[in-house]
Coordinates of C-alpha atoms and ligand atoms in Angstrom, one line a residue:
M1 CA 0.9 12.9 -23.1
S2 CA -1.4 10.8 -24.0
N3 CA -4.6 12.1 -22.1
E4 CA -4.4 16.3 -23.1
I5 CA -8.4 15.5 -23.3
A6 CA -8.2 14.2 -19.9
A7 CA -6.0 17.4 -18.1
K8 CA -7.9 19.7 -21.0
T9 CA -11.6 19.2 -19.6
P10 CA -11.6 19.7 -15.8
L11 CA -13.0 17.5 -14.5
T12 CA -16.2 18.8 -12.8
Q13 CA -17.1 20.5 -16.4
L14 CA -17.3 16.7 -17.9
S15 CA -20.9 15.6 -18.2
A16 CA -20.4 12.2 -16.5
W17 CA -19.2 13.8 -13.4
K18 CA -21.7 16.6 -13.9
A19 CA -24.8 13.8 -14.3
L20 CA -23.0 12.0 -11.7
A21 CA -23.8 15.2 -9.4
A22 CA -27.5 15.3 -10.3
H23 CA -28.1 11.7 -9.7
A24 CA -25.8 11.6 -6.4
E25 CA -28.9 13.9 -5.6
E26 CA -31.8 11.4 -6.3
L27 CA -29.9 8.7 -4.6
R28 CA -29.1 10.2 -1.0
G29 CA -32.3 10.0 0.3
Q30 CA -32.2 6.1 -0.3
H31 CA -31.6 3.4 2.1
L32 CA -29.9 0.2 1.2
R33 CA -32.9 -1.5 2.7
E34 CA -35.1 -0.2 -0.3
L35 CA -31.9 -0.9 -2.5
F36 CA -32.3 -4.6 -1.8
A37 CA -35.8 -4.4 -1.4
A38 CA -35.7 -2.9 -5.0
D39 CA -33.7 -6.1 -6.9
P40 CA -34.1 -9.1 -4.8
E41 CA -30.9 -10.0 -7.1
R42 CA -28.7 -6.9 -6.1
G43 CA -26.6 -9.5 -4.4
T44 CA -25.7 -11.8 -7.6
K45 CA -26.2 -8.5 -9.9
F46 CA -23.4 -6.2 -8.3
R47 CA -20.9 -9.0 -7.5
L48 CA -17.7 -9.9 -9.9
E49 CA -15.0 -12.4 -9.7
A50 CA -11.3 -12.8 -11.6
E51 CA -9.0 -13.2 -10.5
G52 CA -9.4 -15.5 -7.8
I53 CA -10.7 -12.6 -6.0
Y54 CA -14.1 -12.1 -5.3
L55 CA -15.6 -9.4 -5.5
D56 CA -19.2 -8.1 -3.2
Y57 CA -20.3 -4.3 -4.2
A58 CA -23.6 -4.5 -4.5
K59 CA -23.7 -3.6 -0.7
N60 CA -23.1 0.0 -2.2
R61 CA -25.6 3.0 -2.5
I62 CA -25.4 2.7 -6.2
T63 CA -27.7 1.6 -8.5
A64 CA -27.0 0.1 -12.4
K65 CA -27.5 4.2 -13.8
T66 CA -24.8 4.9 -10.7
L67 CA -22.4 2.5 -12.6
E68 CA -23.4 2.8 -15.9
L69 CA -22.4 6.8 -14.9
L70 CA -19.2 6.5 -13.3
L71 CA -18.0 4.2 -15.8
K72 CA -18.9 6.6 -18.6
L73 CA -16.1 9.2 -16.8
A74 CA -13.5 6.6 -16.1
E75 CA -14.0 6.7 -20.1
E76 CA -14.3 10.6 -20.2
S77 CA -11.1 10.9 -18.2
G78 CA -9.1 8.8 -20.7
L79 CA -8.4 5.6 -18.4
R80 CA -7.8 3.0 -21.1
E81 CA -5.1 5.7 -23.4
R82 CA -3.2 6.2 -19.6
I83 CA -3.5 2.5 -18.8
D84 CA -1.6 1.8 -22.6
A85 CA 0.5 4.8 -22.1
M86 CA 0.9 3.4 -18.5
F87 CA 1.9 -0.1 -20.1
R88 CA 4.1 1.0 -23.2
G89 CA 6.8 3.0 -21.1
E90 CA 5.2 6.2 -22.0
K91 CA 6.6 9.0 -19.6
I92 CA 3.5 10.0 -17.0
N93 CA 5.2 10.6 -13.9
I94 CA 5.6 14.4 -16.4
T95 CA 7.4 16.3 -13.1
E96 CA 9.8 13.8 -12.3
D97 CA 9.8 13.6 -16.4
R98 CA 9.6 9.1 -15.7
A99 CA 8.3 6.8 -17.0
V100 CA 6.0 4.6 -14.1
L101 CA 6.1 0.2 -15.1
H102 CA 6.3 -1.7 -12.1
V103 CA 3.8 -3.4 -13.8
A104 CA 7.8 -4.5 -15.6
L105 CA 8.5 -5.5 -12.8
R106 CA 6.4 -8.3 -12.7
A107 CA 6.1 -9.0 -16.7
P108 CA 7.3 -12.6 -18.0
K109 CA 11.0 -13.3 -19.3
G110 CA 10.7 -12.9 -23.4
A111 CA 8.3 -9.9 -22.3
T112 CA 8.5 -7.0 -24.5
I113 CA 8.3 -3.2 -22.2
K114 CA 10.0 0.0 -23.7
V115 CA 11.6 2.5 -21.8
D116 CA 13.0 5.6 -23.9
G117 CA 13.3 2.2 -26.9
E118 CA 15.3 0.0 -24.7
N119 CA 13.4 -3.4 -23.3
V120 CA 13.3 -3.3 -19.5
V121 CA 12.1 -6.6 -19.0
P122 CA 15.6 -8.5 -19.4
A123 CA 17.1 -6.1 -17.2
V124 CA 14.9 -7.2 -15.1
H125 CA 15.3 -11.1 -14.9
E126 CA 18.8 -10.2 -15.2
V127 CA 18.1 -8.8 -10.9
L128 CA 15.5 -11.2 -10.2
D129 CA 18.2 -13.9 -11.1
R130 CA 21.0 -11.8 -9.2
M131 CA 19.2 -11.9 -6.2
A132 CA 17.4 -15.9 -6.9
A133 CA 21.1 -16.9 -6.3
F134 CA 22.6 -15.9 -3.6
A135 CA 19.1 -16.1 -1.3
E136 CA 19.4 -19.5 -1.9
R137 CA 23.7 -19.4 -0.8
V138 CA 22.1 -17.2 2.0
R139 CA 19.2 -19.7 2.6
N140 CA 21.5 -23.2 1.9
G141 CA 24.5 -21.4 4.6
E142 CA 26.8 -21.5 1.7
W143 CA 27.4 -17.7 2.2
K144 CA 29.4 -17.0 5.2
G145 CA 29.6 -14.8 7.4
F146 CA 33.2 -12.6 8.1
T147 CA 33.6 -15.1 11.1
G148 CA 32.5 -18.2 9.0
K149 CA 29.1 -19.0 10.3
P150 CA 26.1 -18.6 8.5
I151 CA 24.0 -15.9 8.2
K152 CA 21.3 -16.1 11.2
N153 CA 20.1 -12.8 11.1
V154 CA 18.3 -10.1 8.2
I155 CA 17.8 -6.8 9.4
N156 CA 16.2 -4.8 6.5
V157 CA 17.1 -0.9 7.1
G158 CA 15.6 1.2 4.7
I159 CA 12.2 3.9 4.9
G160 CA 8.6 4.0 3.2
G161 CA 9.3 2.6 0.5
S162 CA 11.6 0.3 0.7
D163 CA 10.6 -0.8 4.1
L164 CA 6.6 -1.2 4.4
G165 CA 6.3 -3.4 1.4
P166 CA 8.8 -5.7 3.1
V167 CA 7.5 -5.4 6.7
M168 CA 3.7 -6.1 5.1
A169 CA 5.7 -9.0 2.6
Y170 CA 7.6 -11.0 5.5
E171 CA 4.7 -10.1 8.1
A172 CA 1.7 -11.4 5.2
L173 CA 4.1 -14.6 4.2
K174 CA 5.4 -15.6 7.2
H175 CA 3.8 -18.8 6.6
Y176 CA 5.7 -19.8 4.2
S177 CA 8.6 -18.5 5.6
R178 CA 11.9 -19.6 7.1
R179 CA 11.4 -20.2 10.4
D180 CA 15.0 -20.4 11.7
M181 CA 16.2 -16.9 10.6
N182 CA 15.0 -14.3 11.9
F183 CA 13.8 -11.0 9.7
R184 CA 13.7 -7.7 11.4
F185 CA 13.1 -4.1 9.8
V186 CA 14.9 -1.3 10.8
S187 CA 13.2 2.1 9.7
N188 CA 13.0 5.3 12.1
V189 CA 15.7 7.6 12.9
D190 CA 14.8 7.6 16.8
G191 CA 17.7 5.3 17.9
T192 CA 14.9 2.4 19.7
D193 CA 14.4 0.9 16.6
F194 CA 17.6 0.1 15.6
A195 CA 18.6 -0.7 19.3
E196 CA 15.2 -3.5 20.0
A197 CA 16.5 -4.8 16.3
T198 CA 20.0 -5.7 17.8
Q199 CA 19.9 -6.0 21.0
D200 CA 20.1 -9.0 21.1
L201 CA 21.4 -11.0 17.9
A202 CA 25.4 -11.4 17.1
A203 CA 27.0 -9.9 14.5
D204 CA 29.0 -12.5 13.5
E205 CA 25.3 -14.1 12.2
T206 CA 23.7 -10.8 11.3
L207 CA 23.2 -9.5 7.4
F208 CA 22.2 -5.9 7.2
I209 CA 20.2 -4.8 3.5
I210 CA 20.4 -1.2 3.3
S211 CA 18.0 -0.3 1.1
S212 CA 17.3 3.3 -0.5
K213 CA 15.9 3.8 -4.2
T214 CA 18.2 7.3 -3.7
F215 CA 20.8 5.9 -1.2
T216 CA 20.8 9.2 0.7
T217 CA 17.5 9.2 2.6
L218 CA 18.5 10.5 6.7
E219 CA 17.0 8.6 8.2
T220 CA 18.6 5.4 6.0
M221 CA 22.1 6.4 5.9
T222 CA 21.8 8.1 9.7
N223 CA 21.1 3.5 10.1
A224 CA 23.3 2.2 8.0
H225 CA 26.3 4.6 9.1
T226 CA 25.0 2.6 12.6
A227 CA 24.9 -1.3 11.8
R228 CA 28.1 0.0 10.2
K229 CA 29.7 0.8 13.5
W230 CA 27.5 -1.6 15.0
A231 CA 28.7 -4.5 13.3
L232 CA 33.0 -3.5 13.8
E233 CA 32.9 -3.0 17.3
S234 CA 32.4 -7.2 17.3
L235 CA 34.1 -8.0 14.0
K236 CA 36.9 -5.3 14.5
D237 CA 38.2 -5.7 10.5
E238 CA 37.1 -3.5 8.0
K239 CA 36.9 -6.6 5.5
A240 CA 33.8 -7.8 7.5
I241 CA 31.7 -5.1 5.1
A242 CA 31.7 -7.2 2.3
K243 CA 30.1 -9.8 4.6
H244 CA 27.3 -9.1 6.1
F245 CA 26.2 -5.8 4.2
V246 CA 24.6 -5.9 1.0
A247 CA 22.8 -2.5 -0.7
V248 CA 19.6 -2.7 -2.8
S249 CA 19.9 0.6 -5.1
T250 CA 19.5 2.8 -8.0
N251 CA 22.8 5.0 -6.4
E252 CA 25.6 2.8 -7.6
K253 CA 27.8 6.2 -7.0
E254 CA 26.2 6.5 -3.6
V255 CA 26.6 2.7 -2.9
T256 CA 30.4 2.8 -3.0
K257 CA 31.0 5.9 -1.4
F258 CA 29.2 4.3 1.6
G259 CA 31.9 1.4 1.3
I260 CA 29.5 -1.2 -0.1
D261 CA 31.3 -3.4 -3.2
T262 CA 28.8 -2.5 -6.4
A263 CA 29.2 -6.8 -6.8
N264 CA 27.0 -7.1 -3.3
M265 CA 24.4 -5.0 -5.4
F266 CA 20.7 -5.3 -6.2
G267 CA 20.9 -2.4 -8.7
F268 CA 16.4 -0.9 -9.8
W269 CA 15.6 2.1 -11.7
D270 CA 14.1 5.4 -11.8
W271 CA 11.0 4.4 -13.1
V272 CA 10.3 2.2 -10.0
G273 CA 9.1 4.2 -7.7
G274 CA 9.4 3.9 -4.3
R275 CA 5.9 3.1 -3.1
Y276 CA 5.6 1.0 -6.6
S277 CA 9.2 -0.4 -5.7
M278 CA 8.5 -4.4 -3.0
D279 CA 8.9 -6.4 -5.8
S280 CA 11.9 -4.7 -7.9
A281 CA 15.3 -5.8 -5.2
I282 CA 13.3 -4.3 -2.6
G283 CA 11.4 -7.4 -2.0
L284 CA 15.7 -8.9 -1.5
S285 CA 13.9 -9.2 3.1
T286 CA 11.3 -10.9 1.0
M287 CA 13.2 -14.0 -0.7
L288 CA 15.4 -14.7 1.6
A289 CA 12.8 -15.1 4.0
V290 CA 10.2 -17.2 1.5
G291 CA 13.3 -18.0 -1.1
P292 CA 12.9 -17.8 -4.4
E293 CA 10.1 -19.8 -5.4
N294 CA 8.1 -18.3 -3.6
F295 CA 8.7 -14.6 -4.3
R296 CA 8.1 -15.8 -8.2
R297 CA 4.8 -17.2 -6.7
L298 CA 4.6 -13.4 -5.4
L299 CA 5.4 -11.4 -8.9
A300 CA 2.9 -14.0 -10.7
G301 CA -0.2 -12.7 -9.1
F302 CA 0.8 -9.8 -8.9
H303 CA 1.3 -10.3 -13.7
A304 CA -1.8 -11.8 -13.5
M305 CA -3.5 -8.6 -11.8
D306 CA -1.9 -5.9 -14.2
E307 CA -3.0 -7.8 -17.0
H308 CA -6.4 -7.6 -15.9
F309 CA -6.1 -4.6 -14.8
R310 CA -4.7 -3.8 -18.4
T311 CA -7.3 -5.9 -20.5
A312 CA -10.4 -6.4 -19.1
A313 CA -13.3 -4.4 -20.3
F314 CA -13.8 -1.4 -17.3
D315 CA -17.4 -3.2 -16.2
K316 CA -15.7 -7.2 -15.5
N317 CA -11.9 -4.9 -14.2
L318 CA -11.8 -5.4 -10.4
P319 CA -9.8 -2.3 -10.4
V320 CA -11.1 0.1 -12.3
I321 CA -14.9 -1.0 -10.6
L322 CA -13.3 -0.3 -6.8
G323 CA -11.8 2.9 -7.9
L324 CA -14.9 5.2 -9.3
L325 CA -16.2 3.5 -6.2
S326 CA -13.9 5.6 -3.9
V327 CA -14.6 8.3 -6.7
W328 CA -18.0 8.3 -5.9
Y329 CA -18.2 8.4 -2.1
N330 CA -14.8 9.9 -1.5
D331 CA -16.4 13.3 -3.8
F332 CA -20.1 12.4 -3.5
F333 CA -20.7 11.6 -0.7
D334 CA -18.1 14.0 1.6
A335 CA -16.2 10.4 3.2
Q336 CA -13.4 11.3 4.4
T337 CA -11.7 8.0 4.8
V338 CA -11.7 4.5 3.8
A339 CA -11.5 1.5 5.9
I340 CA -9.2 -1.6 5.0
L341 CA -10.2 -4.2 7.0
P342 CA -8.8 -7.4 6.8
Y343 CA -9.8 -10.9 8.4
E344 CA -6.2 -12.2 8.3
Q345 CA -4.0 -11.7 10.8
Y346 CA -1.1 -12.3 8.9
L347 CA -2.3 -8.9 7.4
K348 CA -2.1 -6.9 10.0
R349 CA 0.9 -4.5 8.1
F350 CA -1.7 -4.4 5.0
P351 CA -3.9 -1.4 6.1
A352 CA -0.4 0.3 7.1
Y353 CA 1.5 -0.3 3.7
L354 CA -1.7 0.8 2.1
Q355 CA -0.7 3.8 3.5
Q356 CA 1.7 5.4 1.4
L357 CA 0.7 3.9 -1.5
T358 CA -2.8 5.7 -1.5
M359 CA -2.1 8.8 0.0
E360 CA 1.6 10.0 -1.1
S361 CA 0.2 8.7 -4.4
N362 CA -2.8 10.8 -4.6
G363 CA -2.6 13.3 -1.8
K364 CA -2.3 15.8 -4.1
H365 CA -4.1 19.1 -5.2
V366 CA -2.7 20.4 -7.5
T367 CA -4.1 18.7 -11.4
L368 CA -1.5 17.0 -14.1
S369 CA -1.7 21.0 -15.7
G370 CA -0.7 22.8 -12.0
A371 CA -4.5 24.2 -12.2
T372 CA -6.0 24.0 -8.1
V373 CA -8.2 21.0 -7.9
D374 CA -11.9 22.6 -6.7
Y375 CA -13.4 18.8 -5.9
Q376 CA -11.9 16.3 -3.1
T377 CA -8.6 14.1 -3.9
G378 CA -7.0 10.8 -2.2
P379 CA -8.9 9.6 1.0
V380 CA -7.7 9.0 4.5
Y381 CA -7.2 4.9 4.0
W382 CA -6.6 3.7 7.5
G383 CA -7.0 -0.3 9.7
E384 CA -7.0 -2.6 11.5
P385 CA -7.5 -7.1 11.4
G386 CA -11.0 -7.8 12.1
T387 CA -11.6 -8.9 14.6
N388 CA -9.8 -6.3 17.3
G389 CA -11.2 -3.4 15.0
Q390 CA -14.8 -4.1 16.3
H391 CA -13.9 -4.1 19.6
S392 CA -12.0 -1.0 18.8
F393 CA -13.5 2.0 16.4
Y394 CA -16.1 0.0 14.8
Q395 CA -18.7 1.8 17.2
L396 CA -17.8 4.7 15.6
I397 CA -18.4 3.0 12.2
H398 CA -22.0 2.3 12.6
Q399 CA -22.9 4.7 15.1
G400 CA -21.2 7.6 14.5
T401 CA -21.8 10.5 12.0
K402 CA -18.9 10.2 9.4
L403 CA -19.7 7.9 6.7
I404 CA -17.0 5.3 6.1
P405 CA -17.2 3.1 3.1
C406 CA -15.5 0.0 4.2
D407 CA -13.5 -2.6 2.2
F408 CA -14.2 -5.8 3.6
I409 CA -11.6 -9.2 3.3
G410 CA -11.6 -12.5 3.7
F411 CA -9.9 -16.3 2.9
A412 CA -11.9 -19.1 2.3
K413 CA -9.3 -21.3 4.4
T414 CA -6.9 -20.9 6.7
L415 CA -3.7 -22.0 6.9
N416 CA -3.7 -22.3 10.7
P417 CA -7.4 -24.5 11.2
L418 CA -7.6 -24.6 14.4
G419 CA -11.4 -26.0 15.4
N420 CA -13.5 -23.9 14.6
H421 CA -11.4 -20.5 14.5
H422 CA -11.7 -19.6 10.7
D423 CA -15.9 -19.7 10.6
L424 CA -16.4 -17.8 13.4
L425 CA -13.9 -15.4 12.2
M426 CA -15.6 -15.6 8.7
A427 CA -19.0 -15.1 10.1
N428 CA -17.4 -12.1 11.2
V429 CA -17.2 -10.3 8.1
F430 CA -20.3 -11.3 6.6
A431 CA -22.0 -9.6 10.1
Q432 CA -20.7 -6.9 10.2
S433 CA -21.1 -5.7 6.4
E434 CA -24.8 -7.3 6.6
A435 CA -25.0 -5.0 10.4
L436 CA -23.4 -1.7 7.9
A437 CA -26.1 -2.2 5.4
F438 CA -28.7 -2.5 7.1
G439 CA -29.3 -2.1 10.5
K440 CA -31.5 -2.3 13.4
T441 CA -34.3 0.1 12.8
A442 CA -36.6 1.6 15.7
E443 CA -39.1 -0.8 15.9
E444 CA -37.2 -3.5 15.0
V445 CA -35.2 -2.1 18.8
K446 CA -38.8 -1.6 19.8
A447 CA -40.2 -5.4 19.7
E448 CA -37.3 -6.3 21.4
G449 CA -38.6 -4.3 24.3
V450 CA -36.5 -1.4 24.7
P451 CA -38.1 0.4 27.7
E452 CA -38.8 3.8 25.1
W453 CA -36.0 6.3 26.1
L454 CA -33.2 4.0 25.2
V455 CA -34.1 2.8 21.8
P456 CA -32.6 6.1 20.2
H457 CA -29.6 3.9 21.3
K458 CA -29.4 1.0 19.4
V459 CA -31.0 2.2 16.6
F460 CA -28.4 1.4 13.7
E461 CA -29.7 3.4 10.3
G462 CA -27.7 1.8 8.1
N463 CA -27.0 2.2 5.0
R464 CA -22.8 2.5 5.8
P465 CA -21.6 0.8 2.7
S466 CA -19.2 -1.7 1.8
N467 CA -17.0 -3.9 -0.6
T468 CA -15.7 -7.8 0.6
L469 CA -13.2 -9.0 -1.2
L470 CA -12.8 -12.8 -0.7
L471 CA -10.0 -15.3 -1.8
K472 CA -9.2 -18.6 -1.6
E473 CA -6.6 -18.6 0.6
L474 CA -3.8 -16.9 1.6
T475 CA -0.7 -18.1 -0.8
P476 CA 2.0 -16.2 -2.3
E477 CA 0.3 -15.3 -5.5
A478 CA -3.4 -14.2 -4.2
L479 CA -1.6 -11.8 -2.4
G480 CA 0.7 -10.2 -5.3
K481 CA -3.0 -9.4 -7.1
L482 CA -4.7 -8.0 -3.5
I483 CA -1.3 -4.9 -3.5
A484 CA -1.8 -5.1 -7.3
L485 CA -5.1 -4.7 -7.5
Y486 CA -5.1 -1.7 -4.8
E487 CA -2.3 -0.1 -7.3
H488 CA -4.5 -0.3 -9.5
I489 CA -7.4 1.6 -7.7
V490 CA -4.9 4.0 -6.6
F491 CA -3.9 4.8 -11.1
T492 CA -8.2 5.0 -11.5
Q493 CA -8.1 7.3 -9.1
G494 CA -5.7 9.4 -10.3
V495 CA -6.1 9.1 -13.1
V496 CA -10.1 11.0 -12.9
W497 CA -8.7 12.8 -10.5
Q498 CA -6.3 14.1 -13.2
V499 CA -3.4 14.0 -10.5
N500 CA 0.2 12.7 -10.5
S501 CA -0.2 10.1 -9.2
F502 CA 3.6 9.5 -9.4
D503 CA 4.8 11.7 -7.3
Q504 CA 6.3 12.8 -4.1
W505 CA 6.5 16.2 -3.9
G506 CA 5.1 17.1 -0.5
V507 CA 7.6 14.9 2.0
E508 CA 10.7 17.9 0.5
L509 CA 9.8 20.7 2.6
G510 CA 10.4 19.1 6.3
K511 CA 13.1 16.8 4.8
V512 CA 14.9 20.2 4.1
L513 CA 14.1 22.3 7.3
A514 CA 14.7 18.8 9.5
K515 CA 18.3 19.0 8.3
K516 CA 18.8 22.7 8.7
I517 CA 17.6 21.6 12.8
A518 CA 19.7 19.6 12.7
G519 CA 22.6 21.5 12.1
E520 CA 21.4 24.2 14.8
L521 CA 20.9 21.2 17.6
E522 CA 24.3 20.5 17.3
G523 CA 26.1 24.9 17.6
D524 CA 24.6 27.6 19.4
A525 CA 23.7 29.6 15.9
E526 CA 20.7 32.8 16.4
L527 CA 17.4 30.8 15.7
K528 CA 15.3 32.2 12.8
H529 CA 12.6 30.6 12.9
D530 CA 9.1 31.6 13.8
S531 CA 8.8 32.4 17.1
S532 CA 6.7 29.2 18.8
T533 CA 9.5 26.7 16.5
N534 CA 12.4 28.7 18.0
T535 CA 11.4 29.4 21.8
L536 CA 11.1 24.5 21.2
I537 CA 13.6 24.4 20.3
T538 CA 15.5 26.6 23.1
R539 CA 13.0 24.5 25.5
Y540 CA 14.5 21.2 23.8
K541 CA 18.3 22.2 24.1
E542 CA 17.3 23.5 28.0
L543 CA 15.8 19.6 28.9
R544 CA 18.0 17.8 27.0
G545 CA 21.0 20.0 28.5
Ligands
F6P601 O1 8.8 9.8 1.4 C1 9.1 10.0 0.5 C2 10.6 9.0 -0.1 O2 10.8 8.9 -1.1 C3 9.6 7.6 -0.1 O3 8.3 8.6 -1.6 C4 10.1 6.4 -0.7 O4 9.5 5.2 0.1 C5 10.4 6.8 1.1 O5 11.3 8.3 0.9 C6 12.1 6.4 1.3 O6 13.5 6.6 -0.4 P1 14.2 6.1 -0.3 O7 14.2 4.4 -0.6 O8 15.2 6.3 -1.5 O9 15.3 6.2 0.6

């Protein structure tokens, strides 16, 4: 591996890390009010604009020295080498011996990115072209269902990365989508998910996209078999499957075994991680909803951010700066979580999407060399769109005992102009970050005539950090840039924390045990778990009858 130096020198031994630890002590007592008072130009210094994203990071508990040390940490961690290694197609996912090349999914035709000596870009475009031809046929009614009717309903069946990206993108790009078609998403093995998604649909107008990288995931396969049964109950002929089922997978053998013709299969590759796959064929439902042209605009946005990440100097690099700032709070200010607060209703599923991206990637406690870390790694990501969150959990962010760095995301133009709604929405973005940073002192509260006993309750400490990301408009390109921005933030964090951001062994144990227990729920075999699990299973069976 090319980051051998970073992997060999433990993070806490790096000189930049030690300097940051000492520097954090100096800064801990300082208030953002003081930092802004000391430098009236701060708002124009700690800002960055690239690829149509304006980032204000002035409301962070940092000085020029903090930034200098964080950038030094990036260098000492070997970030430059690791970025280059990823883009070169090196097998940086060492525990699975795989390259990590979601960036190849959005590389333009004619680009060269090699895995094991073979340029993968032509194959990427071949699949994209097949997807586009299929999507056009479905969208213009040329593709007919078994009874001759055009497809009106599309149901994506998948889970994790084979669901969260498609759902998020469908919601985010609804403005650009076909309103005369229904798009639904079934992920949960809870039968309610399938039942509710299909209860008002006719099978002869419905297309299922079975999306699974491995085509072995319990939830997806269970739902896929249920979908097959549901379709056949009404269409009553095995030949109907070819008209109503397509597959997106890397596993041709399992797709064939399920009964889907590989002519109706759209492939991708083992160098695409599930949570990085929404711009592969996993995006087929997105393409059906918004059309091939808008899908290509989405990919162009991803690619623009990839190029920015790959080429921009670190001090002008959006993902690098944001990744380093999150390390700063996570490791030196005990911040356990990060709030993602999009002030854009169409981005309502963006925080949920980022949960898998960030937490499945950096929820690790051993380094690449297998050592247990003695520092904090991935924080908990969570969030809701504004302004709804303000009337729910913001109280804790403003006056609670926990430090929660926030990412505000807003757009200058709305896709749905309605009176003064949009200015009101954006006024709230600016107001919240201002209130979090500067708060309200006891003196200010008293000056309002508030009785002494009530003053402490009305004081806002402030000094709560936030970033604000401002984009012009929610276009497919803008969405691609935003997603790639967070992908590369995760990459930056992972390199600093020296973890493998691209495996997910932590989900395996639960899967294995669930399979075992599913068998036990069917029969009367003796239970050999711990006493709690044994008793729970027994009581479940009694209640179930
Ligand atoms: O939860 C583990 C996981 O492997 C995710 O990483 C992945 O996105 C999801 O399951 C679904 O996997 P598949 O696409 O293979 O069905």
